[in-house]
Short mmCIF file of C-alpha atoms in Angstrom, two decimals:
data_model
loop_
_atom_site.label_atom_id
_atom_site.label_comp_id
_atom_site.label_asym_id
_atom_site.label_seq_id
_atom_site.Cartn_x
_atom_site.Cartn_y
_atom_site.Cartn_z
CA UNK A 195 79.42 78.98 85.65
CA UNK A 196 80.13 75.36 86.37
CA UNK A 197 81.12 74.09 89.77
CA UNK A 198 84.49 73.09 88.69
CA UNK A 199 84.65 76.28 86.99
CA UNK A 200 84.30 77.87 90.50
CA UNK A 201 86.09 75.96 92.19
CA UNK A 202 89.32 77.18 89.70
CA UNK A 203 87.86 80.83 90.08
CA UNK A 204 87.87 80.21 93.95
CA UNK A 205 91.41 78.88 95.04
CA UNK A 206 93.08 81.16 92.24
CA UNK A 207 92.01 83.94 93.94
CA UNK A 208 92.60 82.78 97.27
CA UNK A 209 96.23 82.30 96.03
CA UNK A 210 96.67 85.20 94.98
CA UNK A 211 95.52 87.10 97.81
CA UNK A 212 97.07 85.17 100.19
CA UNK A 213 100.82 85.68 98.33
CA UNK A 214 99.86 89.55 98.71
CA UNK A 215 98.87 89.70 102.16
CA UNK A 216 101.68 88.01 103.09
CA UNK A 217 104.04 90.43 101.62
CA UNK A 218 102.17 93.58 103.24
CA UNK A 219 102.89 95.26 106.63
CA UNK A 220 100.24 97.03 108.95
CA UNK A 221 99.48 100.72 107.86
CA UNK A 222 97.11 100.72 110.73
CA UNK A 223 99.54 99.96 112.63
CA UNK A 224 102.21 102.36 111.99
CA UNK A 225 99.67 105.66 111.98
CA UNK A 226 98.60 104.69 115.16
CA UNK A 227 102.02 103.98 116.46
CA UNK A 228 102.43 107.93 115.15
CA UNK A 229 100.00 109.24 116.83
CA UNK A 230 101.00 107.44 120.55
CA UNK A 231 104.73 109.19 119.57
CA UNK A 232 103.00 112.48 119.06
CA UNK A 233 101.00 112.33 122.44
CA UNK A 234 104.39 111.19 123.74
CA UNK A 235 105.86 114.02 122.59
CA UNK A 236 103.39 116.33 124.01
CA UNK A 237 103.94 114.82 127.42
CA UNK A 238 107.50 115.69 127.19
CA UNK A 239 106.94 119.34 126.38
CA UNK A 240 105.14 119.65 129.52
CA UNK A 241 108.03 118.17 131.69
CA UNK A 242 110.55 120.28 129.40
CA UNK A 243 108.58 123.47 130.62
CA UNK A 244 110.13 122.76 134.13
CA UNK A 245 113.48 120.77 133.53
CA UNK A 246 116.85 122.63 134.75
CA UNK A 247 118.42 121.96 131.30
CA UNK A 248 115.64 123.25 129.53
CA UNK A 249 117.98 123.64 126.24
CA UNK A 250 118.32 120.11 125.75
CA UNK A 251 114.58 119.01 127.27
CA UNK A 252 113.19 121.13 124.51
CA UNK A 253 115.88 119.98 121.91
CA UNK A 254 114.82 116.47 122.63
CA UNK A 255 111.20 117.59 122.54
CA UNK A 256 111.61 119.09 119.34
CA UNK A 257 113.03 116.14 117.92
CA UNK A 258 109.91 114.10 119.46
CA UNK A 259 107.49 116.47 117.62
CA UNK A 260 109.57 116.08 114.09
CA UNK A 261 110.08 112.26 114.15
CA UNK A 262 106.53 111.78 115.54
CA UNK A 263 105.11 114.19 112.27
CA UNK A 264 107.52 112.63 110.01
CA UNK A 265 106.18 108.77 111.25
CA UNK A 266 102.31 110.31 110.90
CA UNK A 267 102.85 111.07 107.61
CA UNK A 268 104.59 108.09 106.28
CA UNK A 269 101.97 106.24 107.85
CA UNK A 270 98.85 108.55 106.76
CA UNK A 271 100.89 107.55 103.32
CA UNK A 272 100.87 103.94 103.60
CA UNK A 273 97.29 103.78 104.98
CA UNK A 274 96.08 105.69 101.90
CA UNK A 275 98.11 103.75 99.49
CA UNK A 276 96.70 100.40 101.11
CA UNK A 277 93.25 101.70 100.91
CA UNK A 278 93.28 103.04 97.48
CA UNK A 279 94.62 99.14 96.62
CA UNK A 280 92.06 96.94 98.08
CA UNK A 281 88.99 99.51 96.80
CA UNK A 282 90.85 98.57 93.61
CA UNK A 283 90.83 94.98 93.99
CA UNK A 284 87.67 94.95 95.34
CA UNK A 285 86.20 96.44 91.76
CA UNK A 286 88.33 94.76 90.14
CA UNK A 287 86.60 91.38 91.65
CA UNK A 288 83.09 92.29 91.46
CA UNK A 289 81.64 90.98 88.94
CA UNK A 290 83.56 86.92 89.94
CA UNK A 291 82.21 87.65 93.33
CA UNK A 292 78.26 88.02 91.67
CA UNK A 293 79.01 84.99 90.14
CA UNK A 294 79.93 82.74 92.72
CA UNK A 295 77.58 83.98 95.08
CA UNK A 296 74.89 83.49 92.68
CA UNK A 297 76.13 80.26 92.06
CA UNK A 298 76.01 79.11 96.36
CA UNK A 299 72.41 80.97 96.28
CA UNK A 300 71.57 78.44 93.47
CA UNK A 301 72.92 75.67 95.18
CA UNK A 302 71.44 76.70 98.83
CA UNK A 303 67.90 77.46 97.39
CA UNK A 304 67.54 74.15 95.12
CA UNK A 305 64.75 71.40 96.89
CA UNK A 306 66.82 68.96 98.28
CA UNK A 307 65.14 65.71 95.30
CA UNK A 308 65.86 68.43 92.37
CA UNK A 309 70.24 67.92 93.89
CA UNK A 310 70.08 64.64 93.31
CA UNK A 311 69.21 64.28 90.12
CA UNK A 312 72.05 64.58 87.50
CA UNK A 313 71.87 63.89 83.64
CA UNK A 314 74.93 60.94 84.04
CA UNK A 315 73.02 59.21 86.92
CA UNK A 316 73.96 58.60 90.29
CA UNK A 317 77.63 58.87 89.85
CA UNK A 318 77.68 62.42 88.51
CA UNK A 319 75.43 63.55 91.20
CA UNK A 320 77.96 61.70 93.35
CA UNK A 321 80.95 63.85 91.89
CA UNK A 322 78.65 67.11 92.07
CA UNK A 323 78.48 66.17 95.78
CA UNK A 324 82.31 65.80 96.07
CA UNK A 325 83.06 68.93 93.76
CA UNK A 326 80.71 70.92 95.94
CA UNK A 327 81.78 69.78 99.10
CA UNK A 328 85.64 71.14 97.77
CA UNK A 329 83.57 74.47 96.62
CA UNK A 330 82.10 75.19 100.13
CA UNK A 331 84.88 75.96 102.48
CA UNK A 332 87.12 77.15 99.70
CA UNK A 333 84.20 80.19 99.04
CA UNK A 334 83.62 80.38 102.92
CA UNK A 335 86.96 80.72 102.89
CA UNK A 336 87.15 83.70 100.00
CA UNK A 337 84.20 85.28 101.83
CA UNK A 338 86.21 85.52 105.30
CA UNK A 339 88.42 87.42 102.72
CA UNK A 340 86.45 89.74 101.76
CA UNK A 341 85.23 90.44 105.01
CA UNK A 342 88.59 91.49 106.19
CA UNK A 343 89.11 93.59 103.20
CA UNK A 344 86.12 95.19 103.95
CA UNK A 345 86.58 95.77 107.38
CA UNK A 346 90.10 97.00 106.63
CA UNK A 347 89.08 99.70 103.98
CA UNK A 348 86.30 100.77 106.80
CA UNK A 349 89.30 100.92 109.94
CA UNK A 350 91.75 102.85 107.68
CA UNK A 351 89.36 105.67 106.59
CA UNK A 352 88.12 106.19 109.89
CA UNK A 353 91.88 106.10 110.97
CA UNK A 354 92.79 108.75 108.29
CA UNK A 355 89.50 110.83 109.27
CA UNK A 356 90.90 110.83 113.53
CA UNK A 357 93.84 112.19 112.28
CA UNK A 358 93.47 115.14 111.85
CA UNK A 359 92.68 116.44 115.29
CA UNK A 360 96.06 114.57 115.98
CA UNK A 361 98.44 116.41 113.39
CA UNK A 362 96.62 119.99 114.54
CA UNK A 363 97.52 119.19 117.93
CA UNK A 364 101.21 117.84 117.10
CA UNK A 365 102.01 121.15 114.86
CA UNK A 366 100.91 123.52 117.42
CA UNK A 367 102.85 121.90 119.98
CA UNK A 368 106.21 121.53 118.09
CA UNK A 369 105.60 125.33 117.16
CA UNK A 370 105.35 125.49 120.52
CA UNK A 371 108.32 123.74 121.74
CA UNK A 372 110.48 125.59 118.80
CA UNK A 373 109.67 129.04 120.96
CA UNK A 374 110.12 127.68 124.20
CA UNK A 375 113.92 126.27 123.05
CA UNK A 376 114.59 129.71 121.17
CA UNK A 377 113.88 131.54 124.16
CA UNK A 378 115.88 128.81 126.34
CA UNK A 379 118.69 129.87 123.92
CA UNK A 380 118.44 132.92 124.49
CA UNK A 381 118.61 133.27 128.50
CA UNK A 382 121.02 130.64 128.42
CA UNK A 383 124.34 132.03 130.81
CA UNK A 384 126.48 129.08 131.47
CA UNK A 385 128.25 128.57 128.35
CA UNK A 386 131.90 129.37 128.49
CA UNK A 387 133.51 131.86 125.92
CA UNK A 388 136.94 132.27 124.20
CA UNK A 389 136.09 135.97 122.66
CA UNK A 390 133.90 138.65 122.74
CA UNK A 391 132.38 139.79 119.32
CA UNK A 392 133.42 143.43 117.81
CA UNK A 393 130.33 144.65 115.87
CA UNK A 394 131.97 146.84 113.97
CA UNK A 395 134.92 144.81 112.99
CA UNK A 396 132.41 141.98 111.87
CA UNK A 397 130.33 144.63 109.72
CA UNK A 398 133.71 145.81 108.23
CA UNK A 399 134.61 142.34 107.60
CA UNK A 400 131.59 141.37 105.79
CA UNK A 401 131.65 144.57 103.63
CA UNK A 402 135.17 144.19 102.43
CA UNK A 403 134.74 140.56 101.78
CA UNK A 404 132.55 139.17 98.14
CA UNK A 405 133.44 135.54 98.84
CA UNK A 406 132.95 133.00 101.70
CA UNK A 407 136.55 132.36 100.98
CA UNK A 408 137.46 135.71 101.70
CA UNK A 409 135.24 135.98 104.94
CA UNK A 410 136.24 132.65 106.60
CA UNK A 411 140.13 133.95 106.19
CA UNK A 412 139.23 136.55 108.19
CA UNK A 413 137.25 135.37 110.77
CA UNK A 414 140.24 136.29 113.19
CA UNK A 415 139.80 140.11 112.66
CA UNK A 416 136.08 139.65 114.55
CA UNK A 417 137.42 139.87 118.26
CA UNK A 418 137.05 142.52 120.16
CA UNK A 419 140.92 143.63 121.01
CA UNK A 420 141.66 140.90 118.04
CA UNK A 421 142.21 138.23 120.60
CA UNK A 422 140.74 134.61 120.48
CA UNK A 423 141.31 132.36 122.89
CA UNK A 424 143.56 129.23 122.05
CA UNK A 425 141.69 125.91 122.01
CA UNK A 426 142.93 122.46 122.27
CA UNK A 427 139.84 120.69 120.93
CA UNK A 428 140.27 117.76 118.64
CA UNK A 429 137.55 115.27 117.22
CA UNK A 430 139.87 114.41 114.66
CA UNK A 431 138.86 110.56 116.46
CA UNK A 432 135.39 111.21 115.23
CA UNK A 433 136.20 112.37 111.58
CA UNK A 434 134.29 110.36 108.55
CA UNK A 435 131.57 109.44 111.24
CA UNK A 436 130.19 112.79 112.59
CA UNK A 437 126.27 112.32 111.85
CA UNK A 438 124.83 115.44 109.73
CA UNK A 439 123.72 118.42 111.76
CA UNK A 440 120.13 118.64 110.38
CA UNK A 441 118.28 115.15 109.39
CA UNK A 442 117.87 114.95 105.27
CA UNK A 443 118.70 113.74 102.53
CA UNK A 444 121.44 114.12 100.61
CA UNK A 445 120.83 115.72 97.33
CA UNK A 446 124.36 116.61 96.07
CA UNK A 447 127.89 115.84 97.27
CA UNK A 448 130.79 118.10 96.64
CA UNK A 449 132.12 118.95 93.40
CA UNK A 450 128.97 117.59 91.66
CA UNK A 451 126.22 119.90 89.75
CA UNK A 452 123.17 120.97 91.06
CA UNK A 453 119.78 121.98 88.38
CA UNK A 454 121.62 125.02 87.83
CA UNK A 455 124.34 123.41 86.72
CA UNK A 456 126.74 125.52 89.62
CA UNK A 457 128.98 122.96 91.69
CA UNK A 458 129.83 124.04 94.66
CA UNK A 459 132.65 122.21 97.41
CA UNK A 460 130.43 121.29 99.89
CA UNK A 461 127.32 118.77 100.70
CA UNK A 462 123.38 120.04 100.24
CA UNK A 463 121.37 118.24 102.42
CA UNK A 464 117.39 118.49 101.60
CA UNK A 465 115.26 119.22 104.86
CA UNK A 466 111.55 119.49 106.00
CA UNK A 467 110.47 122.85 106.92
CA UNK A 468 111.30 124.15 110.06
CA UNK A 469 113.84 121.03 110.82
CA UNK A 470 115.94 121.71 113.97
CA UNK A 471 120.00 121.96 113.06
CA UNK A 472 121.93 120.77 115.82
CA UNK A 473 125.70 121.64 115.97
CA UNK A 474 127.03 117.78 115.03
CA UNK A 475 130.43 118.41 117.56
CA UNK A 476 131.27 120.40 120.56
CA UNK A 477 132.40 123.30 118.73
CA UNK A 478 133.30 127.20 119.14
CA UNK A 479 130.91 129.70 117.23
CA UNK A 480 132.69 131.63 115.03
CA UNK A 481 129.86 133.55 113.26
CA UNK A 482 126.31 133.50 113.02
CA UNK A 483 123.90 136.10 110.61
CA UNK A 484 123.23 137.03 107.14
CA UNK A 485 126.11 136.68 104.57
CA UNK A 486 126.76 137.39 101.25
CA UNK A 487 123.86 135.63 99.45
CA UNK A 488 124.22 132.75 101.31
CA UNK A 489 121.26 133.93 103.74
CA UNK A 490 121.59 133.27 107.53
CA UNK A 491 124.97 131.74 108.08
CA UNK A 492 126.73 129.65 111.32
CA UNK A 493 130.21 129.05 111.40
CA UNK A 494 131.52 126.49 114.25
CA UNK A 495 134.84 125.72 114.73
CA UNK A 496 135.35 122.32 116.25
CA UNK A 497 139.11 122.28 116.25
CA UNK A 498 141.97 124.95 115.44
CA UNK A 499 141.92 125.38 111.59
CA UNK A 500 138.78 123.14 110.90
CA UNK A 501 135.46 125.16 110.28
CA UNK A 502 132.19 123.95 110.14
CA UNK A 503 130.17 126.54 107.86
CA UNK A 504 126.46 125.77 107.83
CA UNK A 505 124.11 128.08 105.46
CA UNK A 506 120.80 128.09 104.28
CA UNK A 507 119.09 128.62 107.99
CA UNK A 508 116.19 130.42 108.42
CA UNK A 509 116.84 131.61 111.89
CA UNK A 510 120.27 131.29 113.88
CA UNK A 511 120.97 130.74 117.38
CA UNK A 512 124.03 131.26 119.86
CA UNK A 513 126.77 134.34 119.77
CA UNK A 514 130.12 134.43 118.20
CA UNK A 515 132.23 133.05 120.60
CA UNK A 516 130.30 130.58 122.34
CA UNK A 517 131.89 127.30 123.02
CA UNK A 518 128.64 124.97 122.82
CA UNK A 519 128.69 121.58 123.51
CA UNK A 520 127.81 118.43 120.81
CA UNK A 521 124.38 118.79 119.93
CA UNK A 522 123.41 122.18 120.93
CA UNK A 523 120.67 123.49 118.23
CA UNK A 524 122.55 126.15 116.21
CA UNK A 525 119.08 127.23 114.09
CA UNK A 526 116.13 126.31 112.20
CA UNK A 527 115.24 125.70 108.36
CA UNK A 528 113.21 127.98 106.68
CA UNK A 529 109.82 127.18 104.89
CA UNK A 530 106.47 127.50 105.95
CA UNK A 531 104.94 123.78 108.01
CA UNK A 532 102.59 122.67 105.70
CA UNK A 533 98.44 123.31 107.25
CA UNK A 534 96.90 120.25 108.68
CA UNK A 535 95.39 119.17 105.32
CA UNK A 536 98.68 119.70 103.26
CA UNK A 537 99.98 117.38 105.29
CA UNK A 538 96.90 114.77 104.99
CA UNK A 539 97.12 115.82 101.02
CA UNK A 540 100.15 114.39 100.99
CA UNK A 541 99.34 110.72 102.49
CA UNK A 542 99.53 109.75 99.22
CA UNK A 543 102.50 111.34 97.89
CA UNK A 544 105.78 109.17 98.43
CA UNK A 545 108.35 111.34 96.52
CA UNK A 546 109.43 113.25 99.30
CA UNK A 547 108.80 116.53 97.63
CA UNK A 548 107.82 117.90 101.68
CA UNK A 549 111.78 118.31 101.86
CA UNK A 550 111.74 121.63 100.56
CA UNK A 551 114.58 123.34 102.54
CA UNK A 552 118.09 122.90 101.59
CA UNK A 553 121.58 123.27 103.92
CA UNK A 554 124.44 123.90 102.21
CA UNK A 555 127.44 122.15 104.34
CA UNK A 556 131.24 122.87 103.58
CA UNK A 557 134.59 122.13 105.69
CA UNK A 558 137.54 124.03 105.70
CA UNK A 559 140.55 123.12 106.57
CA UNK A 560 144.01 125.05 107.23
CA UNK A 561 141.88 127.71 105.16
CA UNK A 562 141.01 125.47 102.46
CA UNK A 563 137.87 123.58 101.57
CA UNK A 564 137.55 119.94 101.56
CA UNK A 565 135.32 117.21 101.42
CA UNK A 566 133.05 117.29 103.79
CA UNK A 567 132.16 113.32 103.59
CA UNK A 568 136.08 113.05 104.80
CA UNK A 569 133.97 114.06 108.19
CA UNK A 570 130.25 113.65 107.69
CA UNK A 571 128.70 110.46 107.86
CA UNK A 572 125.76 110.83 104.83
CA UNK A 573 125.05 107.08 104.30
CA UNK A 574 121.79 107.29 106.18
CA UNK A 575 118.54 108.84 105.64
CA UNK A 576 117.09 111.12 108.20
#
């Protein structure tokens, strides 16, 4: 390879790795950032243990854990994706990078009378010398380069390898917080109430009814005594930006079909397992339980003849006839948390396959359904 030949190879390169650098962000960066949320979080499930509104510590906790996860594994992603691409480009380069460096050991290792001589005389050894004092910083400056690369590829396996002690201790302890806030739920006393459940009315109810439809019509005959407190509640302020009550994706909107080809009138929001559902507006609970085929089932009713029907959940919380405020966790999806590994399987898998769970989200109003996007906010992705 000639000098000016190398020279070409040289800056070329450097061009072109300089235009990608320059349009990549820090994996590093954003798995460690993870991990500091994660510890975070773990911090704040020790102080939740203790708090006087341990609902909401532990919701928040909860939270912590799932955004913390959810930031570990896009950044587990993006660390294996950038490693996978400069072992790439490092192969890819090998063979340029034996040249040239064969080409300075020929140049550093040649007795100093042999570089002057040229075959045009002193005036190509003259260009030589100005070609190869262009050549020298240009390959220093390739072989910095490379020594980042290297050192990069080296950082980001070693990064990948640390987290896994990190992710074991983040799932146990958002496992952990999820029993702490169900039993928090459960001992919970302060809410107020506008009725008092009849058992057997509700079974009656559900056994005489084959259609949401059908239930949600009857939803009065559930009282005990058949009385429900009135309620002047209204958030119609807040309708068309009420954020979703579990954080997804949107996979379907109402009206339109799903695989099955089955369209349905209300919104199916794609989940990770285990994702907390929050009730998205104060709100009274009408139901909660199995139903129909629709699995576990919570009905809220934020204002008279507007219901909220959420199914799809793996576990409910709450009683029929709770008035809970904005917020209040209502249940959990279902699913099993992928193992430790799963989850570092997937660093390199961007299509967001780990939303597995679905919730199925439909609005009725004045005992009709409508669209639920007339309420829901769903141009963001949680």
């Amino acid at each position: 390879m000639t000098l000016r030949r190398a020279f070409a190879v040289i800056a070329t390169g450097a061009a072109l790795w300089a235009g990608a650098a320059a349009g990549e962000s820090d994996p590093a960066s954003a798995a460690r950032a993870a991990s500091a949320q994660l510890e975070q979080a773990a911090l704040d499930l020790q102080g939740a243990k203790a708090a006087r509104d341990r609902v909401h510590a532990l919701t928040e906790t909860v939270r912590a854990y799932e955004a913390g996860l959810a930031a570990m594994r896009d950044g587990l992603r993006r660390a294996a994706t950038r490693e996978t691409m400069l072992a790439h480009r490092l192969r890819a380069r090998e063979g340029e990078i034996a040249q040239l460096i064969g080409v300075l050991l020929t140049i550093e290792t040649a007795p100093p009378p042999v570089r002057m001589l040229h075959p045009q005389g002193p005036l190509g050894s003259a260009r030589s010398g100005m070609i190869l004092a262009e050549v020298t910083p240009a390959l220093n400056t390739r072989a910095e380069r490379l020594r980042h690369d290297l050192e990069e590829v080296h950082t980001l396996r070693l990064l990948q390898q640390s987290a896994a002690r990190t992710l074991e201790q983040g799932l146990a302890g958002v496992q952990e917080a999820r029993t702490g806030l169900s039993q928090a739920i459960a001992d919970r006393t302060d809410l107020p109430r506008r009725f008092a459940e009849d058992p057997v009315r509700t079974a009656i109810l559900i056994s005489s009814t084959e259609t949401l439809d059908g239930f949600a019509s009857g939803l009065s005959q559930i009282a005990a005594g058949g009385e429900i407190a009135d309620s002047q509640a209204d958030i119609s302020a807040s309708k068309g930006q009420i954020a979703l009550p579990v954080q997804g994706v949107l996979l379907h909107k109402a009206g339109e079909a799903d695989a099955a080809g089955v369209t349905r009138s209300g919104l199916v929001v794609a989940a990770r397992p285990r994702a907390l559902v929050t009730s998205p507006t104060p709100a009274t609970i009408r139901y909660r339980g199995p139903l129909l085929d629709l699995g576990n089932v919570i009905i809220l009713e934020p204002q008279p003849d507007t219901l909220f029907i959420l199914s799809g959940l793996a576990e409910v919380y709450g009683e029929a006839g709770q008035v809970i405020p904005e917020d209040t966790p209502v249940g959990l999806m279902g699913g099993a948390v992928p193992e430790n590994g799963a989850i570092l399987s997937l660093s390199g898998d961007g299509t967001g396959t780990e939303r597995s769970e679905t919730l199925y989200i439909e609005v009725r109003e004045g005992g009709s359904p409508v669209d639920p996007e007339t309420w829901f906010r769903t141009d963001k992705d949680g």
